Structures are given as structure tokens and as C-alpha cells.
XYZ file of C-alpha atoms in Angstrom:
477
model
C 0.000 0.000 0.000
C 1.615 3.188 -0.240
C 2.567 6.394 0.944
C 1.205 9.701 -0.108
C 2.687 12.418 -2.025
C 3.556 14.548 0.878
C 4.276 18.115 -0.070
C 2.901 21.610 -0.507
C 1.136 23.131 -3.428
C 0.195 26.616 -4.408
C -3.359 27.829 -4.189
C -5.288 27.062 -7.358
C -6.229 29.695 -9.850
C -8.763 27.570 -11.670
C -9.634 28.984 -15.058
C -12.843 29.010 -16.981
C -13.150 26.465 -19.709
C -11.865 22.959 -19.989
C -8.225 23.481 -19.096
C -7.758 22.358 -15.475
C -5.358 23.976 -13.059
C -3.602 22.237 -10.200
C -5.410 22.195 -6.874
C -3.087 21.662 -3.987
C -0.924 19.405 -6.056
C 1.560 17.895 -3.618
C 5.082 17.433 -4.953
C 5.431 13.655 -4.981
C 7.960 11.800 -2.937
C 9.733 9.090 -4.853
C 7.778 6.539 -2.897
C 4.569 7.926 -4.365
C 5.574 7.099 -7.892
C 4.417 3.534 -7.460
C 1.471 4.018 -5.165
C -1.456 6.204 -4.295
C -1.365 8.091 -1.087
C -4.669 6.744 -0.040
C -4.408 3.193 -1.336
C -2.479 0.614 0.640
C -0.093 -1.770 -0.974
C 0.850 -4.689 1.233
C 2.684 -7.888 0.646
C 0.435 -10.888 0.689
C 1.491 -11.858 4.080
C 1.168 -8.494 5.494
C -2.513 -8.728 5.286
C -3.554 -9.093 8.806
C -5.798 -6.302 8.209
C -9.132 -5.967 9.445
C -12.407 -4.528 9.622
C -15.366 -3.426 10.809
C -17.956 -4.261 13.087
C -19.442 -1.384 14.800
C -23.065 -0.604 14.365
C -23.679 1.874 11.617
C -22.475 5.391 12.267
C -24.381 7.098 15.063
C -25.529 10.679 14.611
C -25.021 13.384 17.192
C -27.483 16.200 17.778
C -26.161 19.698 18.196
C -26.157 20.867 21.790
C -26.378 17.386 23.329
C -23.449 15.373 24.656
C -24.329 12.224 22.610
C -21.834 9.506 21.622
C -19.068 10.069 19.130
C -19.763 9.190 15.504
C -18.038 5.929 14.593
C -17.879 4.604 11.037
C -16.903 0.977 10.296
C -14.465 0.590 7.420
C -14.690 -1.882 4.577
C -11.449 -3.380 3.337
C -10.394 -4.381 -0.162
C -7.443 -6.529 -1.239
C -6.190 -6.252 -4.803
C -3.526 -8.772 -5.901
C -0.321 -7.638 -7.554
C 0.589 -10.295 -10.126
C 4.003 -10.812 -11.699
C 4.791 -13.692 -14.022
C 1.372 -15.214 -13.274
C 2.103 -15.279 -9.537
C 0.564 -13.087 -6.849
C 3.513 -11.424 -5.169
C 1.711 -8.903 -2.975
C -1.589 -7.170 -2.358
C -2.755 -3.605 -2.467
C -5.260 -2.741 0.239
C -7.685 0.083 0.886
C -9.917 0.945 3.860
C -13.057 2.983 3.246
C -16.334 3.958 4.915
C -19.625 5.642 4.018
C -20.545 9.319 3.921
C -23.826 10.858 2.757
C -24.434 14.015 0.713
C -27.382 16.221 -0.216
C -31.050 16.569 0.793
C -33.798 15.584 1.048
C -32.746 12.193 -0.378
C -29.152 11.599 0.666
C -26.675 10.074 -1.776
C -24.253 7.602 -0.154
C -20.618 7.063 -1.138
C -17.607 5.146 0.137
C -14.472 7.201 0.745
C -10.946 6.649 1.977
C -10.351 8.813 5.080
C -6.902 10.197 4.276
C -4.860 12.219 6.795
C -2.390 13.054 4.018
C -4.696 15.145 1.813
C -7.034 18.066 2.318
C -10.062 17.806 0.001
C -13.096 15.635 -0.745
C -13.631 14.390 -4.265
C -16.407 12.173 -5.632
C -17.214 11.061 -9.191
C -19.766 13.297 -10.888
C -22.847 12.049 -12.745
C -21.488 14.111 -15.629
C -18.566 11.687 -15.927
C -19.559 8.795 -18.183
C -16.197 7.120 -18.691
C -15.783 3.412 -18.055
C -13.896 4.228 -14.851
C -16.551 6.579 -13.470
C -19.358 4.154 -14.309
C -17.775 1.593 -11.974
C -18.493 3.878 -9.012
C -21.445 5.613 -7.424
C -21.650 9.095 -8.921
C -22.830 12.278 -7.254
C -25.820 13.913 -8.977
C -26.135 17.516 -7.895
C -29.546 17.887 -9.597
C -31.032 15.503 -7.017
C -29.993 17.697 -4.094
C -31.787 20.819 -2.926
C -28.782 21.870 -0.845
C -26.206 21.790 -3.674
C -24.769 25.017 -5.065
C -22.518 25.176 -8.100
C -19.579 27.435 -7.294
C -16.366 28.654 -8.874
C -12.901 28.201 -7.399
C -13.380 31.273 -5.183
C -16.587 29.884 -3.672
C -18.939 32.218 -5.542
C -22.248 30.757 -6.717
C -22.564 30.265 -10.492
C -25.705 29.480 -12.531
C -26.648 25.795 -12.588
C -26.909 25.918 -16.372
C -23.514 27.558 -16.877
C -21.871 26.161 -20.004
C -18.376 27.003 -18.790
C -17.180 25.954 -15.322
C -13.955 26.395 -13.362
C -12.067 23.128 -13.160
C -9.281 21.756 -11.034
C -6.781 18.931 -11.342
C -5.497 16.874 -8.396
C -2.607 14.426 -8.659
C -2.560 11.395 -6.349
C 0.689 9.699 -7.252
C -0.382 7.129 -9.823
C -3.818 8.664 -10.346
C -5.346 12.002 -11.242
C -8.736 13.620 -10.849
C -10.224 16.512 -12.820
C -13.356 18.115 -11.452
C -15.615 21.062 -10.704
C -16.744 22.705 -7.475
C -19.974 22.307 -5.492
C -20.973 23.526 -2.044
C -22.913 20.709 -0.406
C -23.948 19.249 2.954
C -22.084 16.112 4.036
C -23.284 13.809 6.827
C -21.450 11.018 8.634
C -24.680 8.989 8.915
C -27.713 8.736 6.655
C -30.110 11.587 7.433
C -32.677 10.831 4.741
C -36.097 11.700 6.165
C -34.622 13.480 9.190
C -36.277 16.819 9.969
C -33.922 19.791 10.191
C -30.741 17.870 9.356
C -28.834 21.145 9.557
C -29.181 20.810 13.355
C -27.307 17.524 13.425
C -23.746 17.554 14.659
C -23.035 14.764 12.169
C -23.665 17.068 9.185
C -21.675 20.005 7.864
C -21.663 22.250 4.763
C -18.429 22.154 2.781
C -16.937 22.491 -0.673
C -16.688 19.304 -2.724
C -14.791 18.491 -5.903
C -17.039 16.565 -8.307
C -14.808 14.604 -10.663
C -15.565 14.742 -14.375
C -12.458 12.690 -15.199
C -10.718 9.834 -13.347
C -7.632 8.017 -14.530
C -8.022 4.251 -14.974
C -5.172 3.569 -12.565
C -6.018 3.092 -9.748
C -9.730 3.942 -9.878
C -10.639 1.063 -12.187
C -9.328 -1.411 -9.632
C -10.581 -0.152 -6.297
C -14.203 -0.043 -5.214
C -14.182 3.099 -3.080
C -15.841 6.075 -4.728
C -13.720 8.979 -3.504
C -11.263 10.361 -0.975
C -12.019 12.504 2.092
C -8.939 14.453 3.158
C -8.312 14.853 6.896
C -5.058 16.790 6.743
C -4.772 19.990 8.762
C -6.479 23.068 7.405
C -3.294 24.384 5.792
C -3.386 21.438 3.369
C -6.683 22.656 1.872
C -6.802 25.454 -0.665
C -9.656 27.082 1.233
C -10.922 26.307 4.771
C -14.335 25.299 3.360
C -12.694 22.319 1.632
C -11.536 20.975 5.000
C -14.177 18.570 6.301
C -12.940 18.333 9.870
C -12.129 22.027 9.930
C -15.771 22.743 9.092
C -17.006 20.133 11.585
C -14.876 21.624 14.340
C -15.822 25.218 13.571
C -19.570 24.811 13.126
C -20.751 21.853 15.192
C -19.454 22.551 18.702
C -17.960 19.125 19.250
C -17.250 18.015 22.799
C -13.754 17.161 21.550
C -12.248 18.480 18.336
C -10.647 15.135 17.588
C -10.975 12.076 15.424
C -9.573 8.634 16.178
C -8.373 5.816 13.911
C -8.402 2.102 14.713
C -7.077 -0.727 12.521
C -8.108 -4.270 13.331
C -5.706 -7.195 13.136
C -8.298 -9.569 11.695
C -10.758 -9.327 8.838
C -13.527 -10.613 11.122
C -13.410 -7.379 13.150
C -14.013 -3.951 11.664
C -11.491 -1.172 11.485
C -13.082 2.141 12.471
C -12.786 5.894 12.365
C -14.456 7.992 15.080
C -15.322 11.692 14.888
C -15.901 14.089 17.753
C -13.519 12.347 20.128
C -11.470 9.199 20.530
C -12.889 5.762 21.326
C -11.646 4.453 24.681
C -13.057 0.999 23.855
C -10.226 0.584 21.356
C -7.449 1.684 23.722
C -5.352 -0.560 25.985
C -3.395 2.367 27.485
C -3.677 6.110 27.978
C -2.963 8.411 25.061
C 0.572 9.823 24.885
C 0.429 13.128 23.017
C 3.016 14.436 20.564
C 2.769 18.021 19.215
C 2.498 18.538 15.468
C 5.772 19.862 14.071
C 5.274 22.787 11.669
C 1.459 22.586 11.424
C 1.586 25.326 8.802
C 2.548 22.599 6.316
C -0.820 20.888 6.829
C 0.490 17.411 7.682
C 0.158 15.477 10.934
C 3.928 15.702 11.148
C 5.913 14.816 14.272
C 9.476 15.430 15.366
C 11.628 12.285 15.659
C 14.431 12.381 18.226
C 15.913 8.978 17.370
C 15.286 5.712 15.539
C 16.918 2.510 16.784
C 16.960 -1.248 16.142
C 18.088 -3.671 18.839
C 19.851 -0.851 20.662
C 21.644 0.528 17.595
C 20.649 4.115 16.827
C 20.534 5.139 13.170
C 23.070 7.929 12.544
C 20.591 9.691 10.245
C 18.436 10.832 13.162
C 21.081 11.277 15.871
C 20.791 15.072 15.617
C 17.083 14.858 16.408
C 16.058 16.490 13.142
C 14.098 13.648 11.532
C 10.338 13.961 11.108
C 7.516 11.432 10.718
C 4.044 11.710 9.194
C 1.129 9.903 10.859
C -0.576 8.713 7.704
C -3.811 6.718 7.407
C -3.161 6.426 3.679
C 0.044 4.388 3.829
C 0.193 0.673 4.439
C 3.917 0.421 5.102
C 6.505 2.139 7.252
C 8.214 4.707 5.082
C 11.936 5.273 5.664
C 14.309 7.851 4.148
C 15.939 6.170 1.177
C 19.415 6.853 2.516
C 18.605 4.764 5.629
C 16.720 1.840 4.073
C 19.699 -0.363 3.222
C 21.051 -0.316 6.773
C 17.559 -0.711 8.203
C 16.836 -3.736 6.027
C 20.107 -5.286 7.184
C 19.296 -4.733 10.854
C 15.779 -6.148 10.551
C 16.601 -9.218 8.417
C 16.613 -12.654 10.130
C 17.914 -16.053 9.066
C 15.389 -18.870 9.459
C 16.867 -22.293 10.306
C 15.931 -25.693 8.809
C 14.882 -24.400 5.369
C 11.075 -24.507 5.969
C 8.816 -25.143 2.963
C 6.431 -22.426 4.113
C 6.520 -19.751 6.807
C 4.752 -16.540 7.747
C 7.580 -14.194 8.699
C 5.260 -12.122 10.861
C 5.357 -14.955 13.373
C 9.158 -15.347 13.347
C 11.120 -13.529 16.124
C 13.076 -10.402 15.354
C 14.353 -7.122 16.839
C 12.152 -4.146 17.693
C 12.141 -0.952 15.666
C 11.811 2.011 18.071
C 10.900 5.612 17.256
C 11.474 8.184 19.977
C 9.246 11.156 19.275
C 9.138 14.646 20.773
C 8.290 14.650 24.471
C 9.905 11.271 25.026
C 7.033 9.264 23.497
C 8.336 5.926 22.201
C 6.704 3.894 19.446
C 7.865 0.263 19.383
C 7.175 -1.878 16.312
C 7.908 -5.622 16.350
C 8.418 -8.202 13.588
C 4.722 -9.072 13.583
C 4.107 -5.543 12.282
C 7.044 -4.630 10.047
C 7.786 -8.042 8.445
C 7.021 -8.987 4.896
C 4.928 -12.136 5.300
C 6.614 -13.998 2.457
C 10.174 -15.127 3.160
C 12.973 -15.281 0.609
C 14.867 -18.536 -0.061
C 18.366 -17.672 -1.304
C 19.901 -20.570 -3.254
C 23.649 -20.662 -3.996
C 24.001 -21.588 -7.655
C 27.378 -23.318 -7.221
C 26.641 -25.358 -4.119
C 22.850 -25.685 -4.196
C 22.644 -24.732 -0.530
C 19.703 -22.606 0.557
C 19.002 -20.096 3.318
C 15.538 -18.784 4.172
C 15.500 -15.116 5.193
C 12.725 -13.012 6.716
C 12.782 -9.347 5.739
C 11.087 -6.090 6.635
C 8.636 -4.451 4.287
C 9.709 -0.821 3.996
C 8.779 2.009 1.671
C 11.775 4.099 0.499
C 10.999 7.808 0.859
C 12.747 10.450 -1.207
C 12.446 13.792 0.535
C 11.273 16.979 -1.145
C 11.749 20.687 -0.616
C 8.980 20.783 1.987
C 9.601 17.749 4.183
C 13.346 17.485 3.650
C 15.528 14.364 3.307
C 14.786 12.839 6.722
C 11.063 12.123 6.478
C 9.541 8.890 7.823
C 5.989 7.692 7.337
C 4.104 6.021 10.176
C 1.724 3.942 8.094
C -0.428 0.882 8.660
C 2.063 -1.186 10.741
C 2.192 1.608 13.332
C -1.520 2.443 13.127
C -2.431 -1.204 13.646
C -0.431 -1.515 16.866
C -1.365 1.938 18.166
C -4.732 3.607 18.301
C -4.166 7.164 17.071
C -6.125 10.298 17.970
C -5.808 13.550 16.029
C -6.477 16.711 18.026
C -7.492 19.504 15.671
C -7.485 22.405 18.137
C -4.355 21.492 20.088
C -2.575 20.275 16.940
C -1.219 17.068 18.410
C -1.358 13.329 17.767
C -2.048 10.820 20.541
C -0.783 7.219 20.613
C -2.255 4.428 22.750
C -1.741 0.695 22.453
C -4.693 -0.591 20.433
C -7.170 -2.881 22.148
C -8.404 -5.494 19.719
C -12.053 -6.457 20.351
C -13.019 -10.156 20.359
C -13.937 -11.697 17.022
C -17.392 -13.226 16.475
C -15.823 -16.651 17.040
C -14.635 -15.412 20.436
C -18.048 -14.103 21.375
C -17.630 -10.631 19.936
C -20.185 -8.693 17.947
C -20.530 -9.533 14.260
C -19.798 -6.558 12.073
C -21.600 -5.173 9.050
C -18.413 -4.342 7.206
C -17.285 -5.942 3.958
C -13.987 -7.610 3.135
C -13.344 -7.777 -0.578
C -10.825 -10.096 -2.242
C -9.271 -11.526 0.936
C -6.129 -13.611 0.228
C -5.610 -17.282 1.186
C -5.018 -17.982 4.869
C -2.282 -20.609 4.342
C 1.311 -19.591 5.179
C 3.078 -18.383 2.031
C 5.886 -20.310 0.389
C 9.217 -18.463 0.214
C 10.195 -16.693 -2.979
C 13.248 -18.361 -4.525
C 16.249 -16.228 -5.490
C 19.297 -17.879 -7.081
C 22.674 -16.197 -6.571
């Protein structure tokens, strides 16, 4: 799964006509060249992933203390095939949101802390790619307003519209602007939905063009950016910024939980964090340079088995807490040494093995304020081992390796940027405090599966891989 294109972009000056202009186009890191920021790519064995089983999202009513809104996340696996063999899987987590009134239109979106806008396919897009998704029809909504890039209302029958182009690594979106009401639960038939704390007006990008890659492959309809307000071109594009400003939340936070099994739902909670998914108290880390718009943290040191990496010994590394990345991203200049430190030899040449169950050293991040994040082999390992065969002697050695995403820095984040993706977010429940601009980490508490007496979820798991341990990949040297 991948890492986003972390970076800054200039404010858009969308022009009239059909020529799109960039909207908050983030200069891509090298790691983004192969993946989408919001789509996870995981090796087959790394798919412990999980999902959803909370009841459908619960709505809050303005002025009452009610429960937080929690949305269960569906999960999709997409195989990566080389030479007729599945070598890895891409994964995506996505949940439902609802737009327009009186009849709400429902869509699945990836909740992405590495971007700042919401896009959905438009009913005006009739390409093969758009037709594979639910499309937003603004003519069916009484609350929709067509707007230009400055937020000014334009006639609904305007023949020429401002357009914008957004680049997501391997994919691009071209679209127009609408001001619309978005709800975190279905409010169809609800009187005075504007009084619900689960609904908020915001600007939406309605896509008139989607590239085939990756949108042909994945089933989610769009992406809902949860980056800090500075990542959005205008504050009205920022969903959580609008929710925080207008709906008087008890806590201006959202929380993210990833399940370790597909039988249990992953979840995102709005309006506070979910203590049911926490096995420890939250340890808070301040956002470093919030003006960049990322949930970026200062890294004091990174170590493996007691050996500190020289790259971060000056305390000037940074890390992005990123719900859109399925791997741990490491600065390219450190990946070779890190791979060496995390590799393990497996004795007895097993025919099959899941490397996530084989012992190995811990990878430890020390963040600002002394908060330590410890990741073990069950989290960072590539599930499929490698069998190295000596061509001359025929002897073989099975090796377990880490699955890391090389990150090439840019002019915004610099050369020492790490990405705390799915392996970290699976072990730690994360809370994102909008007002205080800080990220909280607590050990995640995994709920019991239905087989263990837990509640059965309503989430979907699409394209789950085989459960048998993988056979090692053979490399002859």
C-alpha cells in the first residue's frame, strides 16, 4: 500500500473552460511514484488487516453530549501479479458518507490524513472508470450550489465551469466545485438535518475525469482528506475544519483504529477518541510545523536492537502519521542499513513460513516529548520469506525481511522524512487533536472476534487472500 505524495502546493487559480489547473498538487515523494497516497499496498502476508464491526455510524445532535460518531471501514485486497504469480496485495480501507437533501446520496471514501479535500465522481462523468463507481448527482440535491474556485455561486446551467486537477501519485482527478452538505450517517427523512452535529456544509470536488489507474481497480468512490487546514486550498474544503468550527464538538478530535483480523471492523471515530479501542492512555506528541498541513511529528531517534541510526542522531528527523500508507516509510538513505538490521535467518529451510510470526528485533521511534513507538516483527515483516539458493553449491538459506517504503524527501519535508503507516496504526490507536494540533498514541485494544463471542460486524472484506502460510520466494545467486 503506499505512501502519499507529501508536499505543498500553491493555491489554485482555476480557469474558466476545460483546461484544469492544479489544486493543492503535492510534490510527490519518490515513494509515491508507485502508489497512491490513499491506497495501501501490502505484501500478501502483510494482510492481517481488518475490519469493521461497529453498528452503523451514530448521529449526534447539536447541543447534546451524545456519543461520538463511529464509522466501520470496509477493506479491499487487490492482488499484484508478476509472471502469473501473486507477489503482494494492495489494500484500501473505506467507509460511508452521505451528501445532499432531502434524499441523501451515499458514497464510500478513503479517510486520508495526508490530503485536504473531498472528491467524488460526478454524474457528468460517463467514462468506463466513473461508471464503476457511485456518482454524485447535484440535480437531485436541494442543498447543492454550483460554485467557482473562489466559492462564488454560479448558474446551474452555466456552459463554462472552473475546473481543477489533483494528482494522487499514480492517479489524477479533474473536477468542478460544489458547495454541499455532508453527513457522517444517513439523514434521509430526518427533519432539520442542519441541526445535526453529524452534518456540515463544505466544498466538494465533483470529478468529471478519473484516470483508470487506480480507480478502475478499487471499489471506493472517492477520498475525504483529513489533513490539517493548511493542506486545503480554502478552509471550506476541510471537512474536519468545518465540523470543528460549526458543530461545537465536545472534543475536536478524530480517532483511527485498525483491526488485526478481517472478522473485526477497522473504524474511524469523529468528535472524540474511542476508549473501547485503547489498551493504554494516550501519549500526546505536538504537530511539528502545522503550517505545512500534515500530521507531522518530530523524531528524536530511531533505533533497532539498541543501535541508533546515525541519520536521526541530531534529532532532526520527522515522521508523518498517515492513514493512507500501508507500510513504514523510511528515508531512502537509511533503508539499506535498516533492512540489514531487521533481516533474520530462518533455520531448517522450511517449505512455508509466515515471517510475521518469526522472532526479530524491535524498531523504536522516539518522538518529541519522550514518546516511544515500538514496532515488532509481527508488524514490520514482509509475510513472504525469501529462499536464497547458492548456484554453485545448491545450498539454501531462508531469510525473513522487513517491508519498507523508500521515501525520497522533497523541498517541503526534507531528506529525513519517515511515514508512520499501517504497521504503526495497527499496533497503536491514534487520535488527532485539531485544536491542540497534536497526535495521541495508545496501544490498540483489539475487540473479540465473532468466534470469540464478539459482535458480528456489518463491514465488507473484498478479495481476501488465502489464509495458508506463504511459500518463500526463490532467489538464485
